[in-house]
Coordinates of C-alpha atoms in Angstrom, one line a residue:
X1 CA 0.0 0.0 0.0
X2 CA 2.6 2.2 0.9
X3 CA 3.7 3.0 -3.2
X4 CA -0.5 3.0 -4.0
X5 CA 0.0 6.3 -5.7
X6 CA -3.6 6.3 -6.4
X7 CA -4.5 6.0 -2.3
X8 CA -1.9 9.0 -1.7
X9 CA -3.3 11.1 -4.6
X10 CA -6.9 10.5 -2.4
X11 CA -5.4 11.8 0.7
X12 CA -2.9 14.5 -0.5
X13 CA -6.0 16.2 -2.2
X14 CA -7.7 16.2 1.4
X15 CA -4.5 17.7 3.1
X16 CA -5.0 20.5 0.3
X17 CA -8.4 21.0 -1.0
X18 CA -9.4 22.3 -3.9
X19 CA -5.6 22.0 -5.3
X20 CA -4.6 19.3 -8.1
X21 CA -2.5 17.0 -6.4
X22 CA 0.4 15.2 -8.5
X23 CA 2.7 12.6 -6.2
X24 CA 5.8 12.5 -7.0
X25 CA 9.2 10.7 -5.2
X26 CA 7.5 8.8 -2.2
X27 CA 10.1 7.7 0.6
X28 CA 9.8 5.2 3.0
X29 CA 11.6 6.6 6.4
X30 CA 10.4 3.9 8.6
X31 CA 8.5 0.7 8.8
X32 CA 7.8 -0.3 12.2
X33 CA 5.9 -3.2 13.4
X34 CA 3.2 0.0 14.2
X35 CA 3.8 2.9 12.3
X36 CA 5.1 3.2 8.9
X37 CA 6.4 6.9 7.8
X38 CA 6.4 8.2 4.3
X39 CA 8.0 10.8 3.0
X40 CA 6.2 12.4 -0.3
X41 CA 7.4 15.0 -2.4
X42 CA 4.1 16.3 -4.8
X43 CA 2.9 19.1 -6.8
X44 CA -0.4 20.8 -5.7
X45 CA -1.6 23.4 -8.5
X46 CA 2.5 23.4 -10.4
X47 CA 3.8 24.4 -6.5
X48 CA 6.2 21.7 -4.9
X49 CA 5.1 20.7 -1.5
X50 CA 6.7 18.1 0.6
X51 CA 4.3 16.3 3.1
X52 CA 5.1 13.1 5.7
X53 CA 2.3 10.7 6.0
X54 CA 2.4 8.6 8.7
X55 CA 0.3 5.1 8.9
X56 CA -1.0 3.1 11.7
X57 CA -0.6 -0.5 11.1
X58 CA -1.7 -1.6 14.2
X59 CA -0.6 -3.1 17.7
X60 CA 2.3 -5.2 17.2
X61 CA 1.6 -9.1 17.3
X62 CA 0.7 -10.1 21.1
X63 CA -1.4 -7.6 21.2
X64 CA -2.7 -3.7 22.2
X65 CA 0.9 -1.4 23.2
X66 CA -0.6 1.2 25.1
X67 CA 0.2 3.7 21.9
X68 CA -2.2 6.7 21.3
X69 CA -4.2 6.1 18.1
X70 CA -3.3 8.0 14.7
X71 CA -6.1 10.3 15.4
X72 CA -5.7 11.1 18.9
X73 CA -2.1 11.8 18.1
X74 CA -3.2 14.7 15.6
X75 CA -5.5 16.0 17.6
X76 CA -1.9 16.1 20.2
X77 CA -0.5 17.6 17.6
X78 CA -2.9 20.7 17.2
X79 CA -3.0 21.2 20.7
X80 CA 0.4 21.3 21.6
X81 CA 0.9 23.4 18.3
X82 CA -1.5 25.8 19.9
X83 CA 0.0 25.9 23.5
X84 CA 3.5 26.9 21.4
X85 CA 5.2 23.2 21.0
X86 CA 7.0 22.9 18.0
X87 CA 5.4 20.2 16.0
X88 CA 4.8 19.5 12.6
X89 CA 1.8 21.2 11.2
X90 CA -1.5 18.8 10.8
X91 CA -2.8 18.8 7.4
X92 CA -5.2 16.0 7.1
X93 CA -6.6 12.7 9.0
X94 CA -8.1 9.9 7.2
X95 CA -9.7 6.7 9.3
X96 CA -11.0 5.3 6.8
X97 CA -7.7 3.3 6.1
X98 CA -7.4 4.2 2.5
X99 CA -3.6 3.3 2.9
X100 CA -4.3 0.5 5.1
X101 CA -4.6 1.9 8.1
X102 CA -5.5 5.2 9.8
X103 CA -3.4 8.1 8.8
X104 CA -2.0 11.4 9.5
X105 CA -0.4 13.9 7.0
X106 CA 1.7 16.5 8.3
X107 CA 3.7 19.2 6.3
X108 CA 7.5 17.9 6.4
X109 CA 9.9 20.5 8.9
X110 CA 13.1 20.9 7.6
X111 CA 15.9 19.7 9.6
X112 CA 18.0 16.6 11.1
X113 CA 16.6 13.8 13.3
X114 CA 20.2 11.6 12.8
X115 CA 21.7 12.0 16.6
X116 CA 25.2 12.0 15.4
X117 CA 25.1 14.4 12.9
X118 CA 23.4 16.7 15.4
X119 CA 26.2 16.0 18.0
X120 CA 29.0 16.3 16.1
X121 CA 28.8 18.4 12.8
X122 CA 29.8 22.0 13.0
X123 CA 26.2 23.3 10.9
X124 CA 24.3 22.6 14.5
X125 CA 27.1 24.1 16.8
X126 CA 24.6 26.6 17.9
X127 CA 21.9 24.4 18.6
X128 CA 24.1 22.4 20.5
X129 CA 24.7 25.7 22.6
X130 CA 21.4 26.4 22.6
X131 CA 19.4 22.4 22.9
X132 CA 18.5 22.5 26.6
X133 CA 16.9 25.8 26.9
X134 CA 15.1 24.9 23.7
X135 CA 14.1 21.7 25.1
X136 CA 13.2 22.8 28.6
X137 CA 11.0 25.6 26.8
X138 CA 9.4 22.9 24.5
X139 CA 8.6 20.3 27.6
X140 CA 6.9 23.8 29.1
X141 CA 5.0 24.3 27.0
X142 CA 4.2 20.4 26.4
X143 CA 2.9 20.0 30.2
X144 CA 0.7 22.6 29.9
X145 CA -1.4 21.0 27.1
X146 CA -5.1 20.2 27.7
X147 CA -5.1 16.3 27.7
X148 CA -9.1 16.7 28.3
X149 CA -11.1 14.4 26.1
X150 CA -8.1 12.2 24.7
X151 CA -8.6 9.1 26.6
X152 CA -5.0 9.2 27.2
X153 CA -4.0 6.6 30.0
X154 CA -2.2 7.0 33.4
X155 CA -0.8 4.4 35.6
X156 CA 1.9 3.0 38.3
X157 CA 5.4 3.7 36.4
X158 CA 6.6 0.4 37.9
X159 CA 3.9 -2.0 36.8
X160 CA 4.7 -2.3 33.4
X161 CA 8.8 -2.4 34.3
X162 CA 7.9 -5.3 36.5
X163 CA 5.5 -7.0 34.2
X164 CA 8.4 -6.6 30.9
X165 CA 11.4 -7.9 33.4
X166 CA 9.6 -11.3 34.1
X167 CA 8.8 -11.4 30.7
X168 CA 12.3 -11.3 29.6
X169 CA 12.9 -14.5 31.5
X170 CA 16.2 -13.5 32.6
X171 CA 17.6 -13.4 35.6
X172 CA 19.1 -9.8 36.7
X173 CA 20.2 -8.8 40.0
X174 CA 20.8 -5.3 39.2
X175 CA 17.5 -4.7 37.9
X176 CA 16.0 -6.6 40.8
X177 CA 18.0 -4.2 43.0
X178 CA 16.9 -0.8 41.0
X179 CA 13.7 -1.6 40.9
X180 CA 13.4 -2.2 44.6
X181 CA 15.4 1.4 45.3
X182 CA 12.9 2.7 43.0
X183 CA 9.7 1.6 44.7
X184 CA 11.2 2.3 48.1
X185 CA 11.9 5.6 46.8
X186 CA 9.0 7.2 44.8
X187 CA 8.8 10.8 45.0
X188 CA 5.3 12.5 45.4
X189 CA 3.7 13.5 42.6
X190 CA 1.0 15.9 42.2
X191 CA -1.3 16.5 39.3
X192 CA -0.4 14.7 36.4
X193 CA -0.1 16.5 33.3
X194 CA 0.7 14.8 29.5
X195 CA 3.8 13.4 29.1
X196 CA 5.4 13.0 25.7
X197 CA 6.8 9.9 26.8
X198 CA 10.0 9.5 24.5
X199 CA 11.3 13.3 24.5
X200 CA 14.8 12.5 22.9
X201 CA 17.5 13.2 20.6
X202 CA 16.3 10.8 17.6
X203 CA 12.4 12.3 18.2
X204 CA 13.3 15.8 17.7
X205 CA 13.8 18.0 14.2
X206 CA 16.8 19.9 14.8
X207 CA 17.8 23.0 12.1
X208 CA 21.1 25.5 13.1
X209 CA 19.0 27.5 14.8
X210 CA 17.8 24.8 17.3
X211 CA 15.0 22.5 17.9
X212 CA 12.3 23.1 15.0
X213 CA 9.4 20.0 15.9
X214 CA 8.9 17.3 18.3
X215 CA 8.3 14.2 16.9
X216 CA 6.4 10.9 17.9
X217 CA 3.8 11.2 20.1
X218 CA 2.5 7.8 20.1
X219 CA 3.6 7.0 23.7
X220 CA 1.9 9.9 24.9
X221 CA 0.4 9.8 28.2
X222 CA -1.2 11.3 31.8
X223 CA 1.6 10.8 34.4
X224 CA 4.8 13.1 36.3
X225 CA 5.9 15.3 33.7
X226 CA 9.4 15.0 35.6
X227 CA 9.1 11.4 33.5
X228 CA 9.8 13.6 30.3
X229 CA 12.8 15.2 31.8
X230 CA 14.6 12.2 33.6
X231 CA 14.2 10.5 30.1
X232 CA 15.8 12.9 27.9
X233 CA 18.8 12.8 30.2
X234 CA 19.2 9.1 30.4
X235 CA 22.6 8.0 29.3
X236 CA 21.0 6.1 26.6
X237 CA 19.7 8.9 24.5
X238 CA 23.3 10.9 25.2
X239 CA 24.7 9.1 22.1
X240 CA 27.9 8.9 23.3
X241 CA 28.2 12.9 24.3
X242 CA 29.4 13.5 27.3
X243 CA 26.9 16.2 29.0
X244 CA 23.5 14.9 30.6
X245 CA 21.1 16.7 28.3
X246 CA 21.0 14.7 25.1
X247 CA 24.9 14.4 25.2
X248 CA 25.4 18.3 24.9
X249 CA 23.7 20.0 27.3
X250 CA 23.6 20.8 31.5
X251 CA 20.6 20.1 33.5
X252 CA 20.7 23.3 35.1
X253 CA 20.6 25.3 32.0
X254 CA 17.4 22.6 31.0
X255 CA 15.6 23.3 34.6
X256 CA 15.9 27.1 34.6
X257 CA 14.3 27.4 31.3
X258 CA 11.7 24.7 31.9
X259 CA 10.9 26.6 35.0
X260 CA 11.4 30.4 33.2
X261 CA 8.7 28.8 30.8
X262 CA 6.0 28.0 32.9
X263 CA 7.1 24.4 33.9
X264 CA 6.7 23.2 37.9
X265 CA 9.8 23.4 40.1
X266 CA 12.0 20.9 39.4
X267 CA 12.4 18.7 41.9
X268 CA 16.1 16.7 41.7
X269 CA 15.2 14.1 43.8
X270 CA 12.6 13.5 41.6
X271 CA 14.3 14.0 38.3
X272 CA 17.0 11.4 39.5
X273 CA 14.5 8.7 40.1
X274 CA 12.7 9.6 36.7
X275 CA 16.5 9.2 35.4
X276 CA 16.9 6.3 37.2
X277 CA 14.1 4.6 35.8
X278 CA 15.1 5.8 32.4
X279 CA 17.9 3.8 32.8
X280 CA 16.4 0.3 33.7
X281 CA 13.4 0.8 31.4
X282 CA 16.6 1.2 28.6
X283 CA 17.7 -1.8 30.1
X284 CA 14.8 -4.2 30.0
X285 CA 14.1 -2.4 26.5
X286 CA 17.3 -4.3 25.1
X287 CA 16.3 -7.5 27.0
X288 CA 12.7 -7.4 24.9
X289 CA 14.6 -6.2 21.8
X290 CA 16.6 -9.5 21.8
X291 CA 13.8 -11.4 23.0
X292 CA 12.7 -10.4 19.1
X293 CA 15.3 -12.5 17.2
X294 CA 15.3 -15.2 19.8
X295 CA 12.2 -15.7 19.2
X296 CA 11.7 -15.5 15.8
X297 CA 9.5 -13.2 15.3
X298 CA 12.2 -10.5 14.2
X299 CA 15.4 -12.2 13.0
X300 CA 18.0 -9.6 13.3
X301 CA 21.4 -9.4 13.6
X302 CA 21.1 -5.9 15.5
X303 CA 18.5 -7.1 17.8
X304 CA 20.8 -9.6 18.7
X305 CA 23.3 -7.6 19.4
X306 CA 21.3 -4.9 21.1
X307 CA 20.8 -7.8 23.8
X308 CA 24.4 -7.8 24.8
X309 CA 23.6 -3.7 25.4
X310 CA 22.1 -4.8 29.0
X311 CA 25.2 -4.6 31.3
X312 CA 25.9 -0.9 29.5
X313 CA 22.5 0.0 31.6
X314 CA 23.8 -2.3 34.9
X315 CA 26.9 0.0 34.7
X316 CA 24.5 2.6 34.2
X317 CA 22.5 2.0 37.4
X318 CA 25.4 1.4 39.9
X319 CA 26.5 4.8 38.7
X320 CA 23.4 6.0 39.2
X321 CA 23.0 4.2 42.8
X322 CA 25.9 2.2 44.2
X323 CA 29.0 4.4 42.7
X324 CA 31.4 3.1 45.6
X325 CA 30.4 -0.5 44.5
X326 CA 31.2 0.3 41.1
X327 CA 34.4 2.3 41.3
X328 CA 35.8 -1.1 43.9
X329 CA 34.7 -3.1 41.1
X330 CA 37.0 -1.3 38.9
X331 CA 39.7 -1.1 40.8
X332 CA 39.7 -4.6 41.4
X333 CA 41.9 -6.7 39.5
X334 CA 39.7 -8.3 36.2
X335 CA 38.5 -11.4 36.4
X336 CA 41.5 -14.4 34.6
X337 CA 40.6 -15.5 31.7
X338 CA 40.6 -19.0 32.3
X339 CA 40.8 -20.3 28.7
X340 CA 40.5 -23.9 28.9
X341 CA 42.4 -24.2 25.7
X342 CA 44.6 -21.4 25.1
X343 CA 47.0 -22.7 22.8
X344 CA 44.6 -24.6 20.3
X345 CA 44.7 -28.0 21.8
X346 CA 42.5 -30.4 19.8
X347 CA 41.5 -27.9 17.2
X348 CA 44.7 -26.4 16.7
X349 CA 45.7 -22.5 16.2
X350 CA 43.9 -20.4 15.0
X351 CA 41.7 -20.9 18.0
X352 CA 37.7 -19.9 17.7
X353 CA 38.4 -16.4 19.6
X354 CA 41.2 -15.7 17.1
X355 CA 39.0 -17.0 13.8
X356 CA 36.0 -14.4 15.3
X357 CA 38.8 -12.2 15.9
X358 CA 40.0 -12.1 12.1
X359 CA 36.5 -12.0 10.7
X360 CA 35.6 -8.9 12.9
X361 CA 38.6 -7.0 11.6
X362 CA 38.3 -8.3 7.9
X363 CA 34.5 -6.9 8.5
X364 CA 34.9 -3.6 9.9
X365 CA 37.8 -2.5 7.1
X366 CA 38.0 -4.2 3.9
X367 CA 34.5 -5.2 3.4
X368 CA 33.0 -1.8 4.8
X369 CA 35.5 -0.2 2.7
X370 CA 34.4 -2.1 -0.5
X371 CA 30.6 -1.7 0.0
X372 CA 29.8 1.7 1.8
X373 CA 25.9 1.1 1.7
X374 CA 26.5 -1.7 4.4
X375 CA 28.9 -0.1 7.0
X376 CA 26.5 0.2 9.6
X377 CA 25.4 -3.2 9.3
X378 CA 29.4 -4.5 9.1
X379 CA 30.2 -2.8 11.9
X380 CA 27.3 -4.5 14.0
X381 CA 28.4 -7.7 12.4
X382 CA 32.1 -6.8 13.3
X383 CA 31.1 -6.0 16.9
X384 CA 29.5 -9.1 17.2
X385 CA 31.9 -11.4 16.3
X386 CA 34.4 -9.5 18.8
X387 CA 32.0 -10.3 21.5
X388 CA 32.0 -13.7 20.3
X389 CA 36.0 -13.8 20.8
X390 CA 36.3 -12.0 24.3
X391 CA 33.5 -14.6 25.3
X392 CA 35.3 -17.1 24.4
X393 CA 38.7 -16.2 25.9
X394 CA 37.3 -14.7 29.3
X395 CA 34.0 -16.5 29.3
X396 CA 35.3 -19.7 31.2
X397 CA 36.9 -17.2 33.6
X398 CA 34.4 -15.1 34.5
X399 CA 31.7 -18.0 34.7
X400 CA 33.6 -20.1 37.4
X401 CA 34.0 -16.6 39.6
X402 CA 30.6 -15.4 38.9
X403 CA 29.8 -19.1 41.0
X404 CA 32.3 -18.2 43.3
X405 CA 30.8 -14.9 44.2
X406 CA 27.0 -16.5 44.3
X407 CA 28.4 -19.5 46.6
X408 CA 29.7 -16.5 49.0
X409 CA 26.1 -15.1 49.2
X410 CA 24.8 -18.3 49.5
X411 CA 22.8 -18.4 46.5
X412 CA 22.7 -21.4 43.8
X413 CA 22.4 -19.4 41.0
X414 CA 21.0 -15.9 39.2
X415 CA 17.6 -16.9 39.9
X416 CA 17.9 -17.7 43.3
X417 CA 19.7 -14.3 44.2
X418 CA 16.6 -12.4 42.4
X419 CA 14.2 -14.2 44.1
X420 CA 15.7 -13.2 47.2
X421 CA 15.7 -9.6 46.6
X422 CA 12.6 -10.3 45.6
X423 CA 11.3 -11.3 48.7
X424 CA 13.4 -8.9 50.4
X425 CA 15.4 -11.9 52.3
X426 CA 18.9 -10.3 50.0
X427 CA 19.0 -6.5 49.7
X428 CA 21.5 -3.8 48.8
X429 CA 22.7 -3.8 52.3
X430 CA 23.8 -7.3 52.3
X431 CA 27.6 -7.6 53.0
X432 CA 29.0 -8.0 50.0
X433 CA 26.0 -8.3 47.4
X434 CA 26.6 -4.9 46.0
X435 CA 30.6 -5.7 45.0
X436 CA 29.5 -8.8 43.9
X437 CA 26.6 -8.2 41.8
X438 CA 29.2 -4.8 40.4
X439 CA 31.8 -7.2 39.6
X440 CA 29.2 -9.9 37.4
X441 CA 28.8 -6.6 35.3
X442 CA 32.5 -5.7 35.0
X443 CA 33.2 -8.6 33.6
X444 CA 29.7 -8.6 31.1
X445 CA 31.3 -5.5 30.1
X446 CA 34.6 -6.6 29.5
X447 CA 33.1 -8.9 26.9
X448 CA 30.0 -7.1 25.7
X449 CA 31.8 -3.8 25.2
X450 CA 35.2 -2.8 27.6
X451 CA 35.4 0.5 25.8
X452 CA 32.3 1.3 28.2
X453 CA 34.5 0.6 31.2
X454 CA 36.6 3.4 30.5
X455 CA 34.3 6.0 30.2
X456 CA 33.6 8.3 33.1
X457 CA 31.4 6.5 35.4
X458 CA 28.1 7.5 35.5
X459 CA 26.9 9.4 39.1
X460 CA 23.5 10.8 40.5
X461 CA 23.3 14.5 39.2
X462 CA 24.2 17.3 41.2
X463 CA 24.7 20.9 41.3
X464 CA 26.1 22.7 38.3
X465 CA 25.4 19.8 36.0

């Protein structure tokens, strides 16, 4: 449906009336399991117009997502544009699924959406300068919108963490012990207002002079709107940059002109435990990413990789909670590798780590060299099969002292350890279950990704950041 240039010439002509409506070059910027995006370049009346039209393809297999319908999210749209959010203007809403689905067409804003272009190319140096104060005026602004009437839902922030950890059906003790911190630490909240519910670098429309639309609005919901801000400083959507506010920016600089705009007192208490929870919902978002390709449902090698993302977010949350834990863990020695076959033995040299190891290099510079269109996928491939190779020098290691430490706390394995925290028989006071479950995800990290170990550790905000 989504190159049905007859279907697009029907609902171009409604987003301009009583203009002849010739479709040009159509785009396909996303296809989603919910949404798919189109970008369409047309003529209306011999004047060029570009237009995105986004399409509803409904819940993802399992069942409803708690995502705002394509018509509720225009009707977002036209209210936030009133209250002074940036957004893309509404031109037209069809429900009569004409492209297969309900759909919204909005007039394309000019700008990037590409996270590393916006962090590191010198065209957006002033936006960079100037991205927390525009986003703390466009979250303002945001919060104050009337959610009267949309049916949005509200709930327990925890629930649905909860509910997507068990259905991961792995075993984690430092998501067992963040979401205990988090529940035992809740800040009050007082009227809720909309929250935009993935405000982020990636969801915004960036131009030199700043931010120019906020994208996305089908997680949109009644809840803290101190969720919005804890989110866009999570680590996650930092992208590598090294300040708090999507990799560029201060907090300070983001709550003064939240504040300046009409926003409610920050509260950093509760904009760390919004953070916080950024961080573990991140977390269990790799876990269910993975659970994709397991599965089968989605075979991909990126989902699979995004899986071995998770101790990024355990690093994450010790920072975040239990720094002392996590700077011992470091400054411990590393777990010995333990290869039970270092020099080949049966199967001779190369060894399997030193195979993976060639094919990772041979990926990541001849063949990305030699077909450009595929980099970012060689690189994930490349990345992978490193993985594979640290695994297999320091996995035998690190799995017989991972037992060590769980024999110590008296627990039989993963699962038992959780279900102790669980029950709250094991907690973050235990002598020595915070160094032990910090030193686990050292040595996850050391294979996953030990360039993450050497980056700044990451601590609970405070003043001047």
């Amino acid at each position: 449906m989504a190159d049905d240039r007859s279907a697009l010439t029907t609902l171009l002509t409604s987003a301009h009336p009583g203009g002849t409506v010739t479709v040009g070059q159509v785009t396909r910027l996303s296809a989603g399991a919910s949404r798919r995006t189109l970008l369409v370049h047309a003529v209306v009346d011999g004047t060029p117009v570009t237009d995105v039209v986004q399409v509803d393809q409904g819940a993802p297999p399992g069942g409803g997502d708690g995502r705002a319908g394509m018509a509720t999210q225009a009707e977002l749209l036209r209210r936030a544009a009133a209250a002074g959010v940036p957004v893309p203007p509404v031109l037209a809403v069809d429900t009569t699924g004409v492209l297969g689905g309900p759909a919204v067409v909005m007039a394309a804003v000019e700008g990037e959406t590409i996270a590393r272009r916006i962090l590191r190319d010198d065209a957006y140096a002033a936006a960079r300068a100037g991205f927390s104060r525009d986003c703390g005026r466009a979250l303002a602004a945001l919060h104050a919108v009337d959610p009267d009437g949309l049916g949005l839902s509200t709930g327990d922030p925890l629930v649905g963490l909860r509910a997507s950890l068990d259905a991961a059906g792995e075993h984690r003790p430092t998501f067992e012990l963040a979401l205990r911190w988090l529940d035992t630490h809740r800040p009050p909240m007082g009227a809720p207002t909309l929250v935009h519910g993935d405000f982020r670098l990636g969801n915004l429309i960036v131009g030199p002079d700043g931010v120019r639309a906020v994208l996305d609005w089908e997680l949109a919901h009644l809840g803290d709107p101190m969720e919005d801000l804890g989110w866009l400083c999570s680590v996650a959507w930092r992208f590598g940059g090294a300040e708090p506010v999507g990799g560029v920016g201060r907090r300070d600089d983001l709550y003064r002109a939240y504040e300046a705009a009409g926003g409610r007192p920050v509260d950093r208490a509760a904009a760390h435990w919004w953070e916080v929870r950024a961080a573990l919902s991140w977390g269990i978002i790799c876990m269910g990413q993975a659970r994709r390709h397991l599965s089968g449902t989605t075979p991909s090698m990126e989902l699979a990789a995004i899986g071995r993302r998770v101790p990024e977010t355990e690093c994450d949350l010790f920072g975040l909670l239990w720094p002392d834990a996590w700077r011992a863990a470091l400054a411990a020695p590393g777990t010995p590798a333990g290869d039970p076959d270092p020099a080949g033995g049966l199967h001779g040299r190369p060894t399997a780590a030193e195979l993976a190891e060639a094919v990772a290099g041979w990926l990541s510079t001849d063949v990305a060299a030699a077909v450009p269109q595929l980099a970012f996928h060689l690189r994930v491939a490349g990345n992978v099969l490193a993985t594979v190779a640290r695994e297999a020098r320091l996995g035998a290691g690190q799995a017989a002292a991972h037992t060590e430490r769980l024999a110590r706390l008296g627990a039989a394995d993963d699962a038992d350890l959780v279900g102790r925290l669980r029950a709250g028989s094991a907690t973050a006071d235990t002598p020595g279950l915070l160094d032990a479950v910090a030193a686990d995800v050292r040595d996850r990290l050391a294979v996953a990704n030990p360039r993450y170990l050497d980056r700044p550790a990451l601590e609970a905000p405070g003043e001047g950041s």
